[in-house]
Structures are given as structure tokens and as C-alpha cells.
Amino acid sequence: MAGEKSDREQKVERIRELVELLRKASRAYYMEDREIMSNFDYDKLYDELESLEKETGFVMSQSPTRRVGYEVVSELPKEKHPAPMLSLDKTKEVDQLISWLGDQKGLLSWKMDGLTIVLTYRDGKLEKAVTRGNGEVGEVITANARAFRNLPGEISCKDELVIRGEAVISYADFDEINARIPEEGDRYRNPRNLCSGSVRQLDSRITAERNVSFYAFSMVEPENKALLASFENSMENEFRFLSEQGFQVVEWMPVTAETLRSAVRTFADRLPDNPFPSDGLVLDLDDLAYGKSLGITAKFPRDAIAFKWKDEEAETVLRDVEWSASRTGRINPVAVFDPVWLEGTEVKRASLHNLTYIEEMKLGIGDRIKVYKANMIIPQLSENMTRSGGLPVPGTCPVCGEKTVIRTDGAAAVLYCGNPDCAAKNIKRFTHFVSRNAMNIEGLSEATLEKFINLGYLKELPDLFHLERFRDEIVGQDGFGEQSFRNLKDAVERAREADPAAFLYGLGIPNVGLSNARMILRHFSGNLEEVLSAKEEELCKIAGVGDVIARTFVSFLQDERNMAEIRRLMQELTFPEQEETGEQDLAGMTFVITGSLSTYPNRDALVAEIVSRGGKAAGSVSKNTSFLINNDVNSTSGKNKKARELGVPIISEEDFRDGGFLSDRKETT
């Protein structure tokens, strides 16, 4: 008979709801490399589910509290693990960690947020690498593991070693890779997603380009009893052994119940500066035999426990929402609230993500909200206690004033600027123009440029030379002051005396790099006016330019708006006469540069010298290459191999500076 549900029925229904929500989140996270909820929200729902299961005794077979991951979806070969790879039990309470450790010695280490990998070494060489997968079956990624930037190719120990660890990508590499992706919607949400996709590539070259690192965190008990005995029953000695073999081991600290609390604090204090993502800590028992004797549960081993950061929350009041346009035209909402202190820093702003999020949170100005720092770093809203709703959505772009449009991005409604010429969409042009090898205007980072564009200080490139009109506003900005503005003004004034090649390069003409710009200018004897009126046929006569560069160069300059902006820029600049710097002793030679440099500040500086001496710089080795410059002359890299195949001499940076290769070349010609 239908009627009001009992308390137990309501709880069972809630369990079913939670299981479905968490399964969807896990499937998105593990199989599709995307997130549909934050770690904070997932942990909150997981804890609620676990509590309800204990209270009711009702557990669904598909419950995430009883299952470990999901079946992987990939074209990579799959392999079953000899023993299941279980998740760790977890807590957010330091007191529970202390109680768990008791009178034992423990090892506290980072819980790195990447992709777990199992490596097998035999006879000192990597034989196999398998992902964790669903805990029972993983993907074989041996070729990709060999492309990890810090993994030993050979080790001195010839015994079979099975090592577990985490593949991770640093925040710096994550930011650099994302910066190369123009569309915001195509960018990776976090380093873990990027790492997961990188490790599971079918082409190991892509893995190598992503700078994946591996950090060992445990070792399966070796069959060699003498080797096992050498660890003296200590996991810390096991870690030291792995370090001695050349592996990077996850950073750890030995702890006891008395020192554990301060050790957790030490890790927490270092979290904001940690170069790799971490979602908590791991506490292992140092006593290997004792840990093994404890056995396992259906889901967890008993010799280790995870500590998840307990997100510190604070209540505050939503005062405003700022809408800022991005380079893709997406207009992002940011909450501005009364300042609160979280994890030792003042917080007064947090992203609101999209229109769907705002609607679901029922946000309104003046609402009482709760905020926290995800993984103790990124400010987020966790709850809106007032839920008044009705937050107005802007009908015009805050940068250009044109009409906004609402589009669907996945399952979310997102606000966009409909103007294709909006300055916010051209942030890369500004960033390129002020870069070191172009106009070299210090103090204008991409973030600063984006802020100035959103505030209306910059609409086109010539505006860079008139920022003094907004002096008072800039001085009042966070991170700026009188001295910062003076430094910026001085940098702008220095840039007014411009190198013509750097200016041409800074315009962002497709396919025209700094070396191309120098060659084109040399052909026209440094006359910038002749360059700007050059015909396609004339440009094609320049060695190293070619049809494609000539066509895009002329097409760019024939665009009336481009030329009008160039003329306005030239009114702001002076171009000192360029003197020839030495003989053209590299005329007719083509150089390819690879590897790191030690005496030149960067590769562009070496290219500039080559071009100034009449030579050319190319990106790949061919039969037309005169010399390959690589400080690791004996490297087995692809470019070195190609050079040897074609008989192209390989010289070091020192060889180039000494000039001995020139006399060698004369003797052979």
C-alpha cells in the first residue's frame, strides 16, 4: 500500500541514489579522464554512503565502498595482476592516524595524484609496465613507461623486482601543455587527467613529449630471500634500496605516534609549493613482517592508510560576481565575497564555473555561502545556505560590449561573447607581441594582459604604449603598486626603440619566426618600408623563405586592418639602423639545433647569431643540413641518428663557438 516511506526505506533509497551518483563519477574519472564532481563533493558523498551502509546493513553489489575501480577502456593490451591492487582505507582525522599507528614506527609520504603503474624488472632491465586499471586487470604500457623522463633503463640489481608507483605530470608541465591548446574547452582539467591520457597513448612519442615522471611507493616482496633480508624488515630500507637503484621514490618521513601530528603539518605547509599534484598523504607501517601479518580486507590492505586533506570551510557573504571574457570568447563568472582566512591565506574570490553551476547553487547577491580550498589550494564554494537565486546574467560582453550568447558545453550552459573580433579572444597576440624575442616588454605576463584587456585598458596593440592613461587604476590593482607601475612604464619606454626583426616577429605573421624575419630584412638591406610592400615573387627569391611563408606574409600585410595597426604601432616606435655584426662566414650553411644549451641563454639566441652571420636555422635534419648542433654528440636521439644516416656532421655548442668546424669544412671542400 502506497504511503509515506519509513525512515529505513528513505535511507535505502538514498543509498541507491548515492551509489549511482558515485558510480557515474568514478566512471568519468577512471574511464573517460574527466571529472563531473570535485574531490570534496565525492568524498562528502562517499562518507555519507559508508555511514548509511553501516547504519542499515544494506550494501549494493555495485557500491564503490566494495568495488575497486572500473574496467579499463582502451586498445592497449590488457593483463591480469598476479594479486589484486587494492585501494587504501582513508581518514581525514590526524587522531585516527595516530590511533592506527599505535606504538609502531611508520613512514608518512605524499599521496600523489596521477596514475598507478606496476613495473617488472628482470636481469636489470624493464620487462613490463602495467597500469592499475580496475585493480585486477590493467593495460600494458611498457613502451610508454620507457619514455618516462626519470625511469632507469637499466639497474644494477639483476633479481626480479616488481615495483609499484605513481606516474605524474608536474603543475609546470601541465600549465605549459594547456597553454598550447587554444580552445579552453579542449584543455585538460587537471594534471591527473593529462597524465592518464599521456601514459595510455598508443604512440610512445606523445608520452615522451608530456614529461611524465614515475615515483615508486612500494615493492612486491622479492623472491630472493637474501635481498629481502637486506631490508632488515624495514620499509624505509626498501625505499633506500630503490633510491640506490636509481628510482625516484615518493618523498617520505619516518614517524611515530608522538611525531605524526607535526609531520602532517610539515607536509601540509609545503603543499602550495609542491611541484606535483597530491590529494593527501599515505601512512605505511615500517615493519614489513608485521604489516604482512595483518592481512587484507575485501577492499583494503591493513598495512597502510590514506590521509585525505580535511578541507577547512568558512562562512562568508557573496557581494558580487565578476564576469571576465577569455581568449575563446567564454565569459567566466567569479564570486567576490567578504574575505575569509583558509589554510593560512586570505581568500575573497572563487570560480563559479558556468551558468548551470550558478543555477544549481541558486546564487544571489547577499547570500551566505561556505567556501573551502580544494586540496588546500584552489578556492571553491561548497554550499549556499541562503539560496535566494536570481543572479543576473550579463547580456553584453564586459570587454567589447557586444551581445552575449548562451551555449551548451557538455552538460553545462556557458556564456560566450558573440563578437569574433573581441580583444579578449586575441590575448595570444598581445602575449606574443610583448614576449622576450619580440618587443620584450617586461612585467606584462599573460595573466596581467588578460586582466588589462578585461578591464578595458587594452583593445589593440598600440594601446600597450599608452597604459599611463590608466595609471591610477593599475596602481590600485592587486599585485601592483607605484614601483610596479614605474617598472612597467620603463619597460614600455625601452621597447619604443625596436629591433626591426623583433618587431616583424612580434606581429604574429603566420609561419614567420625570428630567423625568417632576420633573413627577409637582410634581403631588403634592413629597409622596413620595402619589407612591408614586398611582393610574393620577391620574397620567394630569399633562400629559406619559400612559397608558403611568402604567401602568408603578403596576405597578412595586404589585410587593411593589419596594415592600419602596423602603421599606428610604427608611430610609437623608432628603428635604429642595424649595423652588420661581423663577416658572413656562415653564408650558405644550414644548422639544426637540438638538446639543451649551456653557454647561450636560449635557442633563439643561438639562432640569432647563426642568422646574423649569414646562416640559416632549420627545425629538422635533411640532406641540406650542414651541421647538427647537439651538446650530447653521442646521443642516440632521432636527430642524431638521422644526421649519421645522411653524413651530417654533429658538433657541440663549444665547437660552434670555437669555429673549428669552419676550417674542417674548408679542408674537405
XYZ file of C-alpha atoms in Angstrom:
669
model
C 0.000 0.000 0.000
C 1.405 3.340 -1.046
C 2.138 5.807 1.682
C 4.845 7.724 3.431
C 8.152 5.851 3.333
C 9.677 4.698 6.571
C 12.942 6.126 7.793
C 14.776 2.952 6.719
C 13.201 2.984 3.252
C 14.268 6.571 2.788
C 17.794 5.666 3.801
C 17.885 2.676 1.432
C 16.639 4.914 -1.365
C 19.354 7.409 -0.517
C 21.951 4.616 -0.681
C 20.774 3.682 -4.183
C 20.933 7.324 -5.219
C 24.435 7.755 -3.800
C 25.736 4.563 -5.435
C 24.504 5.721 -8.827
C 26.000 9.188 -8.386
C 29.375 7.855 -7.256
C 29.489 5.191 -9.964
C 28.938 7.861 -12.608
C 31.667 9.986 -11.066
C 34.078 7.038 -10.905
C 33.348 6.001 -14.476
C 34.010 9.543 -15.705
C 37.202 9.795 -13.624
C 38.751 6.381 -14.349
C 37.491 5.587 -17.839
C 36.888 8.924 -19.534
C 39.597 11.096 -17.923
C 37.148 13.793 -16.856
C 35.524 14.952 -13.628
C 31.824 15.550 -13.065
C 32.245 16.471 -9.408
C 35.060 17.800 -7.230
C 37.086 15.604 -4.860
C 35.434 17.466 -1.999
C 31.942 16.561 -3.202
C 32.938 12.945 -3.971
C 34.440 12.426 -0.510
C 31.402 14.012 1.128
C 29.000 11.673 -0.706
C 31.269 8.638 -0.164
C 31.373 9.265 3.593
C 27.586 9.649 3.660
C 27.166 6.353 1.766
C 29.573 4.483 4.025
C 27.778 5.783 7.119
C 24.356 4.767 5.783
C 25.611 1.285 4.838
C 26.945 0.719 8.356
C 23.709 2.010 9.870
C 21.340 -0.017 7.691
C 23.400 -3.097 6.853
C 22.283 -2.638 3.242
C 25.091 -2.687 0.655
C 24.536 -2.796 -3.096
C 26.790 -5.124 -5.092
C 27.934 -2.194 -7.226
C 28.707 0.032 -4.246
C 32.023 1.911 -4.586
C 32.746 1.012 -0.952
C 33.015 -2.642 -2.035
C 34.445 -2.346 -5.541
C 37.840 -1.166 -6.789
C 37.668 0.986 -9.922
C 36.194 0.040 -13.284
C 37.215 -1.995 -16.308
C 39.568 -0.011 -18.468
C 38.545 1.065 -21.955
C 41.489 1.126 -24.356
C 43.056 -0.509 -27.376
C 46.158 -1.323 -25.330
C 46.754 -4.991 -24.417
C 45.327 -5.979 -21.052
C 46.875 -8.161 -18.392
C 45.685 -9.532 -15.074
C 47.674 -8.579 -11.998
C 49.146 -11.537 -10.054
C 47.471 -10.137 -6.933
C 44.664 -7.543 -6.751
C 45.783 -3.932 -6.300
C 43.542 -2.693 -3.530
C 42.663 0.854 -2.581
C 43.668 2.200 0.816
C 41.336 2.869 3.705
C 41.198 6.583 4.389
C 40.656 9.147 7.102
C 40.618 12.917 7.425
C 41.431 12.917 11.125
C 45.027 13.055 12.396
C 43.865 11.494 15.690
C 42.690 8.439 13.774
C 46.086 8.214 12.057
C 47.791 8.306 15.451
C 45.460 5.644 16.823
C 46.037 3.455 13.744
C 49.826 3.695 14.092
C 49.854 2.917 17.809
C 53.331 2.065 19.087
C 54.662 1.216 15.636
C 57.112 3.211 13.529
C 55.567 4.492 10.292
C 56.522 6.191 7.050
C 54.478 9.226 6.015
C 54.621 10.163 2.319
C 52.797 12.157 -0.337
C 49.705 10.535 -1.847
C 50.473 11.572 -5.400
C 47.558 12.225 -7.736
C 48.437 10.533 -11.020
C 48.147 7.042 -12.482
C 49.364 3.973 -10.578
C 51.807 1.798 -12.522
C 53.372 -1.623 -11.798
C 56.873 -2.151 -13.184
C 58.629 -5.502 -13.553
C 62.428 -5.568 -13.888
C 64.343 -8.724 -14.818
C 68.079 -9.005 -15.340
C 68.377 -5.308 -14.572
C 66.066 -4.192 -17.395
C 62.454 -3.077 -17.564
C 60.488 -6.029 -18.870
C 56.926 -4.875 -18.353
C 54.803 -1.947 -17.197
C 51.089 -2.303 -16.447
C 48.574 0.288 -15.254
C 46.476 -0.327 -12.165
C 43.327 -0.479 -14.304
C 40.423 -1.744 -12.244
C 42.709 -3.278 -9.635
C 42.546 -6.747 -11.167
C 43.226 -6.083 -14.854
C 45.477 -3.331 -16.175
C 46.802 -2.100 -19.513
C 50.283 -2.963 -20.740
C 52.121 0.319 -21.378
C 55.759 -0.886 -21.439
C 56.843 1.237 -24.419
C 55.299 4.318 -22.843
C 56.940 3.646 -19.482
C 60.304 3.591 -21.206
C 59.524 7.148 -22.311
C 59.066 8.382 -18.705
C 61.668 11.041 -18.185
C 63.089 9.767 -14.888
C 62.794 5.974 -15.188
C 66.067 3.942 -15.153
C 66.639 1.943 -18.342
C 68.938 -0.490 -16.536
C 69.644 -1.092 -12.857
C 72.427 -2.931 -11.085
C 70.164 -5.430 -9.315
C 69.607 -8.474 -11.576
C 66.881 -10.045 -9.437
C 63.242 -9.826 -10.466
C 61.777 -6.670 -8.972
C 58.107 -5.693 -9.049
C 57.724 -2.032 -8.158
C 54.568 -0.026 -7.682
C 54.483 3.719 -8.087
C 52.686 6.727 -9.468
C 53.093 8.291 -12.897
C 52.592 12.044 -12.577
C 52.899 15.285 -14.543
C 54.069 18.428 -12.756
C 51.932 21.551 -12.461
C 54.517 23.452 -14.558
C 54.356 20.943 -17.438
C 50.557 20.813 -17.137
C 50.319 24.600 -17.472
C 52.744 24.640 -20.401
C 50.861 21.913 -22.301
C 47.486 23.541 -21.649
C 48.849 26.905 -22.808
C 49.484 25.384 -26.234
C 45.801 24.422 -26.605
C 43.887 27.447 -27.939
C 40.342 26.362 -27.077
C 39.561 26.397 -23.376
C 37.050 23.590 -23.757
C 39.763 21.336 -25.187
C 42.182 21.862 -22.309
C 42.852 19.313 -19.583
C 41.130 19.963 -16.285
C 43.972 18.811 -14.057
C 47.407 17.133 -14.205
C 45.942 13.727 -13.340
C 43.701 13.667 -16.408
C 46.576 14.771 -18.615
C 48.854 12.116 -17.111
C 46.278 9.362 -17.540
C 45.833 10.198 -21.208
C 49.586 10.546 -21.738
C 50.500 7.212 -20.155
C 47.854 5.343 -22.154
C 48.808 6.684 -25.567
C 49.255 4.251 -28.441
C 52.232 6.316 -29.629
C 55.014 6.449 -27.016
C 56.414 9.570 -28.610
C 53.445 11.518 -27.293
C 54.133 10.149 -23.810
C 57.736 11.328 -24.074
C 56.618 14.835 -25.051
C 54.421 15.103 -21.959
C 57.294 14.794 -19.431
C 55.712 12.020 -17.375
C 57.590 11.151 -14.162
C 57.424 7.980 -12.070
C 57.706 7.876 -8.271
C 57.981 4.481 -6.574
C 55.931 3.959 -3.405
C 56.164 0.218 -2.681
C 57.707 -3.045 -3.787
C 56.186 -6.511 -4.056
C 58.135 -8.880 -1.802
C 61.104 -10.182 -3.845
C 61.631 -13.923 -4.285
C 65.325 -13.552 -3.456
C 65.356 -14.087 0.313
C 68.862 -12.661 0.665
C 67.686 -9.411 -0.927
C 64.605 -9.358 1.297
C 66.789 -9.945 4.355
C 68.957 -6.985 3.368
C 65.980 -4.697 4.025
C 66.162 -5.780 7.691
C 62.361 -5.888 7.833
C 62.154 -2.118 7.240
C 60.150 -0.388 4.520
C 62.440 2.605 4.922
C 65.402 0.409 3.947
C 63.354 -0.834 0.987
C 62.867 2.784 -0.103
C 66.599 3.413 0.267
C 67.368 0.345 -1.845
C 65.092 1.609 -4.623
C 66.785 5.021 -4.471
C 70.143 3.342 -4.746
C 68.949 1.541 -7.873
C 68.190 4.910 -9.475
C 64.444 5.150 -8.892
C 62.890 8.337 -7.623
C 60.938 7.358 -4.540
C 57.970 9.283 -3.232
C 59.182 11.659 -0.525
C 58.732 10.192 2.955
C 59.302 10.957 6.632
C 59.739 8.368 9.422
C 57.150 8.996 12.146
C 55.890 7.725 15.479
C 52.634 8.494 17.263
C 54.432 11.356 19.043
C 55.785 12.987 15.854
C 52.952 12.201 13.443
C 50.903 15.360 14.017
C 53.833 17.711 13.351
C 54.834 15.644 10.286
C 51.351 16.041 8.794
C 51.602 19.782 9.390
C 55.005 19.873 7.671
C 53.570 18.228 4.562
C 50.522 20.486 4.664
C 52.685 23.635 4.861
C 54.596 22.509 1.783
C 51.542 21.604 -0.280
C 51.152 25.009 -2.023
C 54.757 24.784 -3.311
C 54.696 21.074 -4.133
C 55.562 20.764 -7.865
C 53.402 17.649 -8.307
C 49.695 17.196 -7.552
C 48.829 15.462 -4.288
C 45.431 14.648 -2.815
C 46.658 13.619 0.623
C 49.250 11.527 2.457
C 49.930 7.814 2.939
C 50.975 6.258 6.242
C 52.738 2.878 5.910
C 53.918 0.571 8.660
C 57.694 0.400 8.582
C 57.726 -3.161 9.955
C 57.265 -5.262 6.785
C 56.616 -8.581 8.536
C 54.118 -7.087 10.964
C 52.302 -5.298 8.152
C 52.086 -8.516 6.127
C 50.745 -10.432 9.121
C 47.760 -8.082 9.356
C 46.414 -9.347 6.020
C 43.756 -7.538 3.971
C 40.042 -6.828 3.979
C 37.827 -7.264 0.914
C 38.881 -3.799 -0.245
C 41.812 -2.536 1.809
C 45.266 -3.762 2.841
C 45.845 -3.333 6.587
C 49.495 -2.242 6.446
C 48.778 1.285 5.169
C 46.164 4.025 5.426
C 45.497 7.183 3.404
C 45.065 10.599 4.936
C 42.872 12.951 2.884
C 43.200 16.674 3.446
C 40.373 17.872 5.644
C 39.073 20.866 3.751
C 38.798 23.876 6.032
C 35.497 25.687 5.438
C 34.492 29.245 6.256
C 31.188 31.115 6.076
C 31.014 34.446 4.272
C 28.691 36.662 2.195
C 28.558 36.825 -1.598
C 28.974 40.507 -2.525
C 29.411 40.460 -6.288
C 30.044 38.319 -9.363
C 32.667 39.455 -11.862
C 32.349 38.296 -15.457
C 35.591 38.092 -17.443
C 35.946 37.141 -21.104
C 38.605 34.589 -22.070
C 40.541 34.097 -25.300
C 37.971 31.548 -26.510
C 35.144 34.049 -26.025
C 33.877 32.196 -22.969
C 32.767 34.602 -20.220
C 33.667 33.163 -16.833
C 31.867 34.106 -13.601
C 33.942 34.686 -10.447
C 32.404 35.061 -6.998
C 33.580 38.007 -4.885
C 32.856 37.647 -1.175
C 33.843 39.071 2.193
C 37.452 37.970 2.849
C 37.979 34.833 4.953
C 41.125 33.019 6.090
C 41.618 29.488 4.781
C 44.737 27.351 5.158
C 46.721 30.383 6.307
C 45.843 32.773 3.454
C 43.150 35.375 2.809
C 40.544 34.305 0.250
C 37.940 36.595 -1.319
C 37.315 35.164 -4.807
C 36.354 31.776 -6.264
C 35.366 30.488 -9.697
C 31.667 29.816 -10.313
C 32.433 27.644 -13.378
C 29.336 28.123 -15.573
C 25.664 29.124 -15.694
C 24.448 25.630 -14.796
C 26.549 25.676 -11.619
C 25.153 29.108 -10.685
C 21.605 27.852 -11.243
C 22.154 24.674 -9.228
C 23.664 26.679 -6.351
C 20.733 29.163 -6.601
C 23.140 32.046 -6.071
C 22.064 35.604 -5.364
C 23.955 38.688 -4.219
C 23.982 38.854 -0.423
C 23.641 35.081 0.055
C 25.502 33.393 2.918
C 27.898 30.868 1.427
C 30.537 28.374 2.566
C 33.908 28.313 0.852
C 36.895 25.968 1.067
C 40.200 25.279 -0.693
C 40.142 22.127 -2.832
C 43.248 20.109 -1.886
C 44.133 23.130 0.274
C 44.927 25.182 -2.853
C 42.001 26.189 -5.095
C 39.138 28.267 -3.566
C 35.698 26.765 -4.215
C 32.141 27.215 -2.984
C 30.866 24.208 -1.066
C 27.379 25.383 -0.076
C 24.904 28.239 -0.463
C 22.861 28.449 2.721
C 20.515 31.261 1.578
C 19.759 30.047 -1.974
C 17.931 33.232 -2.981
C 18.650 32.749 -6.700
C 18.076 35.315 -9.404
C 21.697 36.223 -10.102
C 21.603 38.401 -13.253
C 23.461 37.134 -16.331
C 25.104 39.895 -18.421
C 23.630 40.479 -21.863
C 26.780 42.141 -23.192
C 30.462 41.225 -23.168
C 32.409 43.057 -20.410
C 35.311 43.666 -22.851
C 33.797 44.719 -26.198
C 30.165 45.418 -25.269
C 28.739 43.129 -27.956
C 25.828 40.762 -27.239
C 26.452 37.554 -25.314
C 25.124 34.129 -26.261
C 24.456 31.025 -24.162
C 25.846 27.756 -25.497
C 25.856 24.201 -24.219
C 29.303 22.845 -23.356
C 28.854 19.184 -22.456
C 26.071 19.180 -19.882
C 26.649 22.767 -18.793
C 25.269 26.085 -20.050
C 28.091 28.545 -20.711
C 28.087 32.267 -21.548
C 30.062 33.423 -24.614
C 30.845 36.696 -26.384
C 29.447 36.604 -29.911
C 31.975 39.086 -31.342
C 34.776 37.339 -33.307
C 36.962 40.468 -33.046
C 36.686 40.832 -29.272
C 40.081 41.791 -27.810
C 39.743 39.058 -25.191
C 39.909 36.456 -27.965
C 43.234 37.884 -29.120
C 45.170 37.558 -25.854
C 47.775 35.394 -27.600
C 48.564 38.256 -29.997
C 49.303 40.551 -27.057
C 51.317 37.864 -25.256
C 53.383 37.156 -28.368
C 53.969 40.839 -29.120
C 55.410 41.597 -25.653
C 57.434 38.358 -25.409
C 61.197 38.331 -24.909
C 62.097 37.631 -28.551
C 59.625 40.223 -29.831
C 59.193 43.616 -28.107
C 60.481 42.291 -24.765
C 58.177 44.342 -22.509
C 58.836 43.009 -19.023
C 56.059 42.983 -16.433
C 53.268 42.008 -18.824
C 52.571 38.358 -18.135
C 49.699 36.641 -19.885
C 47.629 36.882 -16.697
C 48.311 40.629 -16.422
C 47.463 41.197 -20.085
C 44.231 39.251 -19.688
C 43.317 41.373 -16.671
C 44.092 44.638 -18.503
C 42.039 43.532 -21.509
C 39.073 42.593 -19.335
C 39.279 45.964 -17.581
C 39.247 47.760 -20.930
C 42.811 49.133 -20.756
C 43.876 47.247 -23.904
C 41.849 46.865 -27.082
C 44.596 46.779 -29.736
C 48.409 46.514 -29.737
C 49.179 50.283 -29.844
C 47.317 50.656 -26.520
C 50.326 48.979 -24.864
C 52.213 52.260 -25.272
C 49.526 54.343 -23.532
C 48.910 52.463 -20.287
C 49.746 55.669 -18.369
C 46.140 56.716 -19.109
C 45.088 54.095 -16.559
C 47.892 54.708 -14.065
C 45.643 55.239 -11.014
C 43.542 52.167 -11.773
C 46.604 49.949 -12.372
C 48.357 51.111 -9.201
C 45.241 50.102 -7.262
C 45.196 46.568 -8.682
C 46.202 43.556 -6.541
C 49.864 42.802 -7.167
C 50.590 46.311 -8.457
C 51.777 49.488 -6.800
C 53.726 52.630 -7.585
C 57.015 50.786 -8.095
C 55.460 48.060 -10.238
C 53.838 50.661 -12.464
C 57.115 52.606 -12.792
C 58.892 49.385 -13.784
C 56.206 48.649 -16.358
C 56.341 52.187 -17.769
C 60.157 51.978 -18.059
C 59.871 48.635 -19.883
C 57.366 50.140 -22.335
C 59.653 53.112 -22.982
C 62.632 50.831 -23.609
C 60.554 48.880 -26.124
C 59.962 52.039 -28.171
C 63.468 51.635 -29.586
C 62.807 48.440 -31.520
C 64.780 45.909 -33.486
C 63.002 45.654 -36.893
C 63.274 41.842 -36.985
C 61.861 41.532 -33.470
C 59.040 43.887 -34.470
C 58.190 41.813 -37.560
C 58.284 38.636 -35.499
C 56.095 40.232 -32.811
C 53.312 40.952 -35.311
C 52.484 37.242 -35.285
C 52.571 36.763 -39.063
C 51.804 33.052 -39.665
C 54.923 30.907 -40.319
C 57.324 33.836 -39.764
C 59.747 33.147 -36.944
C 62.538 35.399 -35.721
C 65.142 33.850 -38.032
C 62.813 34.236 -41.052
C 62.240 37.868 -40.136
C 66.006 38.483 -39.997
C 66.556 36.834 -43.401
C 63.788 38.869 -45.001
C 65.147 42.116 -43.551
C 68.686 41.306 -44.689
C 67.437 40.706 -48.216
C 65.971 44.228 -48.238
C 69.086 45.734 -46.604
C 67.162 46.394 -43.395
C 64.641 48.686 -45.057
C 61.399 48.025 -43.185
C 59.260 50.007 -45.656
C 60.455 47.819 -48.529
C 59.699 44.726 -46.476
C 56.136 45.894 -45.804
C 55.491 46.446 -49.519
C 57.311 43.297 -50.717
C 55.728 41.159 -53.421
C 55.325 37.421 -53.179
C 57.695 36.791 -56.117
C 60.472 38.815 -54.483
C 60.119 37.016 -51.161
C 60.328 33.638 -52.891
C 63.823 34.547 -54.079
C 65.078 34.574 -50.488
C 66.788 31.296 -49.599
C 64.829 29.564 -46.849
C 61.581 31.511 -47.288
C 59.633 29.551 -49.881
C 56.125 29.782 -51.298
C 54.158 29.170 -48.076
C 55.928 31.815 -45.988
C 55.864 34.308 -48.863
C 52.139 33.812 -49.409
C 51.127 34.132 -45.727
C 53.479 37.101 -45.255
C 51.992 39.085 -48.140
C 48.426 38.047 -47.270
C 48.857 39.310 -43.695
C 50.204 42.678 -44.853
C 47.508 43.119 -47.501
C 44.805 42.967 -44.833
C 43.763 46.599 -44.345
C 43.160 46.247 -40.611
C 46.526 44.585 -40.049
C 48.349 47.283 -42.004
C 46.459 50.074 -40.228
C 47.522 48.655 -36.865
C 51.131 48.259 -38.053
C 51.193 51.938 -39.098
C 49.848 53.024 -35.703
C 52.489 50.876 -33.997
C 55.261 52.362 -36.109
C 54.227 55.837 -34.934
C 55.065 54.679 -31.407
C 58.461 53.197 -32.311
C 61.873 54.104 -33.623
C 64.093 51.678 -35.506
C 67.821 52.387 -35.096
C 69.989 51.486 -38.062
C 71.159 47.907 -37.888
C 74.893 47.508 -38.288
C 76.331 44.343 -39.816
C 77.844 42.340 -36.960
C 80.914 40.699 -38.435
C 81.605 38.706 -41.570
C 79.067 36.438 -43.170
C 81.157 33.329 -42.522
C 78.102 31.050 -42.241
C 76.616 32.071 -45.586
C 75.151 29.087 -47.429
C 75.106 26.871 -44.324
C 72.040 25.419 -42.627
C 72.086 24.436 -38.942
C 69.711 22.336 -36.856
C 69.820 22.739 -33.063
C 68.702 20.063 -30.612
C 69.114 19.334 -26.917
C 69.893 21.747 -24.084
C 72.364 24.641 -24.268
C 74.923 25.685 -21.682
C 76.537 28.952 -22.847
C 73.770 30.572 -24.931
C 70.828 31.776 -22.788
C 68.351 30.017 -25.075
C 67.962 28.507 -28.520
C 66.720 31.768 -30.044
C 69.979 33.493 -29.087
C 71.973 30.839 -30.951
C 69.639 31.089 -33.958
C 70.076 34.889 -33.952
C 73.860 34.519 -34.148
C 73.639 31.982 -36.963
C 71.369 34.282 -38.971
C 73.486 37.390 -38.238
C 76.485 35.570 -39.721
C 74.606 34.687 -42.897
C 73.488 31.156 -41.980
C 70.067 29.555 -41.728
C 68.406 27.617 -38.925
C 66.056 24.718 -39.658
C 63.886 22.547 -37.463
C 64.699 19.103 -38.854
C 67.719 17.283 -40.268
C 67.747 16.760 -44.051
C 70.247 16.315 -46.851
C 70.503 20.128 -46.981
C 71.652 20.369 -43.350
C 75.267 21.487 -42.962
C 75.649 20.823 -39.211
C 73.601 19.445 -36.329
C 74.399 21.241 -33.056
C 73.927 18.960 -30.040
C 75.943 19.082 -26.820
C 75.342 15.335 -26.477
C 77.255 14.393 -29.614
C 76.971 10.666 -28.861
C 73.227 10.772 -28.191
C 71.017 8.162 -29.835
C 68.233 10.722 -30.376
C 66.241 10.725 -33.610
C 68.024 13.809 -34.960
C 71.464 12.354 -34.203
C 70.524 9.093 -35.913
C 69.229 10.968 -38.963
C 72.382 13.075 -39.123
C 74.587 9.984 -39.068
C 72.487 8.333 -41.767
C 72.900 11.374 -44.027
C 76.533 12.044 -43.143
C 75.714 15.384 -41.487
C 78.469 16.421 -39.025
C 77.365 16.680 -35.377
C 79.084 19.462 -33.431
C 78.739 20.687 -29.870
C 77.914 24.198 -28.745
C 81.592 24.650 -27.844
C 82.637 23.506 -31.328
C 80.341 26.144 -32.803
C 81.727 28.926 -30.618
C 85.350 27.941 -31.290
C 84.742 27.928 -35.042
C 86.938 24.926 -35.671
C 84.204 23.296 -37.750
C 84.684 26.046 -40.363
C 88.300 25.159 -41.035
C 87.391 21.461 -41.066
C 84.714 22.261 -43.663
C 87.183 24.232 -45.827
C 89.654 21.341 -45.776
C 87.008 18.923 -47.036
C 85.670 21.187 -49.817
